[in-house]
mmCIF file of C-alpha atoms in Angstrom:
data_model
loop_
_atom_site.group_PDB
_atom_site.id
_atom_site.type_symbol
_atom_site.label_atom_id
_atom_site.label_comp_id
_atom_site.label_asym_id
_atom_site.label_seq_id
_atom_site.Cartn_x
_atom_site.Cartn_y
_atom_site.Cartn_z
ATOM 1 C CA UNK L 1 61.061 23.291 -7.732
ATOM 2 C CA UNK L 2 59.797 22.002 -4.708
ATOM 3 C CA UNK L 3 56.456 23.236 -4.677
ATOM 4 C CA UNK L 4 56.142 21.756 -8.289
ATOM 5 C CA UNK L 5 56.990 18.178 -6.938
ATOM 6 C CA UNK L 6 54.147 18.585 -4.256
ATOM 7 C CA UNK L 7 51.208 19.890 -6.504
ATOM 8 C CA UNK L 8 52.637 16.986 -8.987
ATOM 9 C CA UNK L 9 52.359 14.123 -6.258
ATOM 10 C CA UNK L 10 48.799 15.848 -5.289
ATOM 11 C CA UNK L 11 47.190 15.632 -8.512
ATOM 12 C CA UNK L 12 48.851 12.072 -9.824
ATOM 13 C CA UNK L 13 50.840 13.561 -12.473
ATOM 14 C CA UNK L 14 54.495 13.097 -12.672
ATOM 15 C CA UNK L 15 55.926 14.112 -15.997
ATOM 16 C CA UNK L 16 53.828 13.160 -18.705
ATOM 17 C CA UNK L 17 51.745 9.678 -17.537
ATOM 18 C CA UNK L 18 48.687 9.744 -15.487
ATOM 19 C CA UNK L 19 48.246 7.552 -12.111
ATOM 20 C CA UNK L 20 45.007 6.798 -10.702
ATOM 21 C CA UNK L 21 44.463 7.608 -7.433
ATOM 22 C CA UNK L 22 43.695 3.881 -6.090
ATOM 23 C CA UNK L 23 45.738 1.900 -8.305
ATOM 24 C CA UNK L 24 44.546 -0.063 -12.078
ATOM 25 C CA UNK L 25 42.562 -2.647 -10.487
ATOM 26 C CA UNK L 26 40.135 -0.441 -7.828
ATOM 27 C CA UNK L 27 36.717 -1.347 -10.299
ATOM 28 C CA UNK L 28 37.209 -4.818 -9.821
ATOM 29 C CA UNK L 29 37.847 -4.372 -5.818
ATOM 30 C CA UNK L 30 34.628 -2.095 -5.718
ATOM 31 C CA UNK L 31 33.007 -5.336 -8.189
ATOM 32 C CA UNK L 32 34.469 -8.054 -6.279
ATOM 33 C CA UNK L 33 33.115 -6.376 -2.441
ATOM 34 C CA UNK L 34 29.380 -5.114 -4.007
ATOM 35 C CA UNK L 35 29.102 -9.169 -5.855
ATOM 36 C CA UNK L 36 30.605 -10.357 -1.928
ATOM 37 C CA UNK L 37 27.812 -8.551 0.003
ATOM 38 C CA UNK L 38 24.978 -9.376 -2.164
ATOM 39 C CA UNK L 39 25.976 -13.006 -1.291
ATOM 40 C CA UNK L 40 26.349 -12.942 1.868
ATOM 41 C CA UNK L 41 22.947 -11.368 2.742
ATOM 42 C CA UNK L 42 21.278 -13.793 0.580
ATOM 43 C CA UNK L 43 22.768 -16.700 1.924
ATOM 44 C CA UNK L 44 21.652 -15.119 5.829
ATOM 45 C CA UNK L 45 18.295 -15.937 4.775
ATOM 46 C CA UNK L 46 16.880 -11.901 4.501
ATOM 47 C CA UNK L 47 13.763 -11.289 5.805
ATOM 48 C CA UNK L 48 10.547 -8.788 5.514
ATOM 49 C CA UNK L 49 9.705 -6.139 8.022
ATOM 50 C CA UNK L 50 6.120 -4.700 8.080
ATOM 51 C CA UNK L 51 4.295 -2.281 10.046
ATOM 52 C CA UNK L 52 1.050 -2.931 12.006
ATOM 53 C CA UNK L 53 -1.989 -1.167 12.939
ATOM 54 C CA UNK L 54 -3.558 -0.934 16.979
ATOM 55 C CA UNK L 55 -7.369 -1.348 16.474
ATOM 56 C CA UNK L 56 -8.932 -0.937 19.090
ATOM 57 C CA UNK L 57 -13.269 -1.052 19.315
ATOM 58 C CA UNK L 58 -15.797 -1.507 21.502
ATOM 59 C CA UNK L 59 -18.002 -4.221 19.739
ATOM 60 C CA UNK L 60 -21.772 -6.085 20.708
ATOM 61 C CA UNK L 61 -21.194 -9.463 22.384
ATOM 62 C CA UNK L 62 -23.237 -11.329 19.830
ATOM 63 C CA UNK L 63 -21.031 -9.679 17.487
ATOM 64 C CA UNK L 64 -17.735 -11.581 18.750
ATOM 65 C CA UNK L 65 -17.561 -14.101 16.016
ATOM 66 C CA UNK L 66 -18.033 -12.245 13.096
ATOM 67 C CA UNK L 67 -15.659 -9.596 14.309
ATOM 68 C CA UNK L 68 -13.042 -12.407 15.041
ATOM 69 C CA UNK L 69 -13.064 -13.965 11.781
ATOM 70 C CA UNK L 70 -12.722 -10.538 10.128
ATOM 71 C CA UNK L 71 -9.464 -10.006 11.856
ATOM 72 C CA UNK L 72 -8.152 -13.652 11.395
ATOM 73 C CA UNK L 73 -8.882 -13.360 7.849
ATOM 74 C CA UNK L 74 -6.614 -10.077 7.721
ATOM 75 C CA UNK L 75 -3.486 -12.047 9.788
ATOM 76 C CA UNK L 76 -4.513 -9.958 12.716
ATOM 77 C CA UNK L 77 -4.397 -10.843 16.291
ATOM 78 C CA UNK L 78 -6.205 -10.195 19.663
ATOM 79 C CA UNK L 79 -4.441 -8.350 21.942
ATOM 80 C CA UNK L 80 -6.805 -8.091 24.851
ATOM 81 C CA UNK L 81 -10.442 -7.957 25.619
ATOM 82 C CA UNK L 82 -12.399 -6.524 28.381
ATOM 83 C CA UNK L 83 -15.624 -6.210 29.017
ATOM 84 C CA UNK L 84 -16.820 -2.751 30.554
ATOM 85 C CA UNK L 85 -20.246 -3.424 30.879
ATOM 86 C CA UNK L 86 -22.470 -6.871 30.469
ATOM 87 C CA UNK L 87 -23.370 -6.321 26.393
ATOM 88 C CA UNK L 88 -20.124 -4.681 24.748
ATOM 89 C CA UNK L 89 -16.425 -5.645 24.883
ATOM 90 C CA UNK L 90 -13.725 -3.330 24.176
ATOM 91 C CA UNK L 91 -11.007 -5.364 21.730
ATOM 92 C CA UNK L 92 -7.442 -4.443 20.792
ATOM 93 C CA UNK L 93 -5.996 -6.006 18.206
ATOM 94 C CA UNK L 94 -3.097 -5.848 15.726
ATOM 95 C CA UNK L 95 -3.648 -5.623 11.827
ATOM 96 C CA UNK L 96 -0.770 -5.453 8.745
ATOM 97 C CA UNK L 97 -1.023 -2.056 7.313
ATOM 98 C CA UNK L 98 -0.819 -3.933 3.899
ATOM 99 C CA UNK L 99 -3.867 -6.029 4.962
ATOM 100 C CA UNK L 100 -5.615 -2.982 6.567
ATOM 101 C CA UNK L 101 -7.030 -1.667 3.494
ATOM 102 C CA UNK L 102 -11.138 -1.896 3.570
ATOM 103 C CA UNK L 103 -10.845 -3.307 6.929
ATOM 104 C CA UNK L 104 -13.206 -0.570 7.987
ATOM 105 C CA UNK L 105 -15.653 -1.231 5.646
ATOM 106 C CA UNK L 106 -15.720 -4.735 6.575
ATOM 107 C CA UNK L 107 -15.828 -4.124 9.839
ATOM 108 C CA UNK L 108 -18.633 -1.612 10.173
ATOM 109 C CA UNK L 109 -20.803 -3.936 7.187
ATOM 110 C CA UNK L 110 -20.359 -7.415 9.394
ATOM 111 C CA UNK L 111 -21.228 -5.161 12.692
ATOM 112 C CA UNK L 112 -24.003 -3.578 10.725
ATOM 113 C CA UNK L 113 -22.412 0.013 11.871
ATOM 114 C CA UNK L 114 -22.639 -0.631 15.193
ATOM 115 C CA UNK L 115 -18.485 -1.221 15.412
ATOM 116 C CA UNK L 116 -15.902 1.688 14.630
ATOM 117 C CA UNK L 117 -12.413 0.277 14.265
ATOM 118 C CA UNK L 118 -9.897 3.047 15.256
ATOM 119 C CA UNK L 119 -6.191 2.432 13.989
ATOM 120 C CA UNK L 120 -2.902 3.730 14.732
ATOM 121 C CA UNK L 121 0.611 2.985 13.961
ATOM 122 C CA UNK L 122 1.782 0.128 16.503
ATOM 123 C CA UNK L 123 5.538 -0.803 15.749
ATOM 124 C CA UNK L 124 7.101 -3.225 13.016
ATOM 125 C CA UNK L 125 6.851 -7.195 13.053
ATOM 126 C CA UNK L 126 9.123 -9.075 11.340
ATOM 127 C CA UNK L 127 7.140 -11.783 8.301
ATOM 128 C CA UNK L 128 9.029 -15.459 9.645
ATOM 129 C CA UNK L 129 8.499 -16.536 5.947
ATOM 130 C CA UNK L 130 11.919 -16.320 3.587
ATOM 131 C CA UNK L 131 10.301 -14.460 0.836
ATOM 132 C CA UNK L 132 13.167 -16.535 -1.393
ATOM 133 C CA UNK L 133 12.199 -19.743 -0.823
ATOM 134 C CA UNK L 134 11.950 -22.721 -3.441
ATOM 135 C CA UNK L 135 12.183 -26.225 -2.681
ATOM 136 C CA UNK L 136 15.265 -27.754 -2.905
ATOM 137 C CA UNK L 137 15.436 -31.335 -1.358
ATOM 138 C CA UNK L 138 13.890 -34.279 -2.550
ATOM 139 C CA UNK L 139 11.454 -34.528 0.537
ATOM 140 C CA UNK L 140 10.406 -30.645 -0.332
ATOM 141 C CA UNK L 141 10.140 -31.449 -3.821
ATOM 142 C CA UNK L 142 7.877 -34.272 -3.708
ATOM 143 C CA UNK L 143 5.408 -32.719 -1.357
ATOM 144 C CA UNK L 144 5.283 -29.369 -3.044
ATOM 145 C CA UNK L 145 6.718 -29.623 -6.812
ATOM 146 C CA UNK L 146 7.776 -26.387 -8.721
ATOM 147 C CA UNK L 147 4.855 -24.023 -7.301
ATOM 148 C CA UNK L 148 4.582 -23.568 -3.935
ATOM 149 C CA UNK L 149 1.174 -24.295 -2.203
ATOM 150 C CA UNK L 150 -0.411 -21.813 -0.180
ATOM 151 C CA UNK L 151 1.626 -19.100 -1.968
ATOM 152 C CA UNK L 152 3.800 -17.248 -0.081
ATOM 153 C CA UNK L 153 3.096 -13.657 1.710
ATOM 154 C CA UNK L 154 6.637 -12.762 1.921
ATOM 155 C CA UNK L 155 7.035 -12.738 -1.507
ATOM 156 C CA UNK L 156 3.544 -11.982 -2.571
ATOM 157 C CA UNK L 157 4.275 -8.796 -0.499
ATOM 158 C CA UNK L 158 7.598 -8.227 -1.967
ATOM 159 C CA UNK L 159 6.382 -8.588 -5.414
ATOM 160 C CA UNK L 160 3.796 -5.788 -4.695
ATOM 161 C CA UNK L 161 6.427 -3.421 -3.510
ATOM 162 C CA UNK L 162 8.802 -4.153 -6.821
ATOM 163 C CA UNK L 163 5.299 -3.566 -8.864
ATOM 164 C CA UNK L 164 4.808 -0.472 -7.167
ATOM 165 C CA UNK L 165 8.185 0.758 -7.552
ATOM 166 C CA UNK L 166 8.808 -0.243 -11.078
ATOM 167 C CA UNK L 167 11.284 -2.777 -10.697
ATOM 168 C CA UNK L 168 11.971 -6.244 -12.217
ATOM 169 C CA UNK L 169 9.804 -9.283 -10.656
ATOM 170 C CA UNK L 170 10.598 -12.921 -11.952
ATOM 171 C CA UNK L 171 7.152 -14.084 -12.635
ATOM 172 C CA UNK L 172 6.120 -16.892 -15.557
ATOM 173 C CA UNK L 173 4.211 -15.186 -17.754
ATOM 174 C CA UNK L 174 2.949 -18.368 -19.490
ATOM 175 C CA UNK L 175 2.204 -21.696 -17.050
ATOM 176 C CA UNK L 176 1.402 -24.438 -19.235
ATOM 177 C CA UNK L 177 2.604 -23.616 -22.951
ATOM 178 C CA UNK L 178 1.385 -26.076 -25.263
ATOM 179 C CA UNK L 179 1.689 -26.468 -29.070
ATOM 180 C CA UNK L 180 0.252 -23.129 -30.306
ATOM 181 C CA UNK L 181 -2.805 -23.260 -32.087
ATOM 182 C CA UNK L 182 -3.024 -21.287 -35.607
ATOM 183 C CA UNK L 183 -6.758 -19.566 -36.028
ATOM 184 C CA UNK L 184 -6.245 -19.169 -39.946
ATOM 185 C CA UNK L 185 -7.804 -21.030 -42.347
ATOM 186 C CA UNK L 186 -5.848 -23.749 -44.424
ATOM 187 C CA UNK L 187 -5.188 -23.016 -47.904
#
C-alpha cells in the first residue's frame, strides 16, 4: 500500500482527479514573465551589434582623397597611416561587413587597380542609433514630423535582417493614399 501512495504522489494522480504538476494558473505565470521581459528590454533602449572588417592597403599618395571618400561613404574609419616610402602610404581602416559589399570593386575602379583592399574580421561595434526610435515630444515632432529624416541605419539594418529571415517588418505600404482613381469608362 505504501508503494502505491508514492508512485500516486509521483505521477499527480490520487484516486480518480488529475493535478498538474505546477498548479492551474502556471500558463499565465509563464504569459505574465515572457509579456514582463519583452518590456523591460524595450524600455532599456536595445541596441544593434555589427561586425567590422580590418582593411588594410598600401595606396598612391595622389590617390588619398579618392580612397578617403570611398571609406567615409561606407561609415568606415582610419585607423592609422604610415608612409613606408615617399609615394605610397599603407592605411588601416575599419569597414561594416554590411557596408563591405563591392567595396573592392570600388576601391580597385577609383585607384584604377593600383589599390588591393585586404579584409579580415576585426571585432563587433555597437550602432549608437535606437533602431526603435519615433518622435515623441513636441520639439521632436515639429522638427522631424511622422518620417524620420536621414532614415535611420539601425533600423534600415534591422529591417534587412527580418527581410532576410522571413519575418514581419512594419513598413507603409502606401504613403500618400488619395481618392482612388477608376480607369473604366462611364456608362
Amino acid at each position: 500500500k505504501n508503494s502505491e501512495n508514492s508512485s500516486s504522489v509521483a505521477t499527480g494522480k490520487t484516486s480518480g482527479t488529475v493535478t498538474k504538476p505546477y498548479g492551474p494558473f502556471s500558463g499565465q505565470i509563464l504569459f505574465a514573465t515572457k509579456t514582463l521581459c519583452r518590456k523591460v528590454f524595450m524600455n532599456s533602449g536595445p541596441r544593434l551589434v555589427e561586425s567590422l572588417f580590418k582593411c588594410s592597403m598600401l595606396i598612391n599618395i595622389d590617390l588619398i582623397g579618392k580612397l578617403y571618400s570611398t571609406i567615409m561613404k561606407r561609415r568606415g574609419r582610419i585607423l592609422s597611416e604610415e608612409a613606408p616610402s615617399s609615394f605610397i602610404m599603407h592605411i588601416q581602416a575599419l569597414i561594416p561587413v554590411q557596408e563591405s559589399f563591392g567595396f573592392e570593386y570600388d576601391i580597385r575602379k577609383v585607384s584604377s587597380g593600383a589599390a588591393n583592399p585586404q579584409l579580415v574580421f576585426h571585432g563587433w561595434d555597437m550602432i549608437d542609433l535606437d533602431p526603435f526610435y519615433a518622435p515623441t515630444t513636441e520639439e521632436e515632432l515639429e522638427e522631424w514630423g511622422d518620417q524620420i529624416l536621414p532614415p535611420n541605419a539601425a533600423r534600415i539594418y534591422m529591417d534587412d535582417i527580418r527581410k532576410k529571415k522571413g519575418l514581419a517588418i512594419e513598413t507603409k505600404i502606401v504613403v500618400s493614399a488619395e481618392k482612388q482613381r477608376n480607369m473604366s469608362k462611364n456608362k
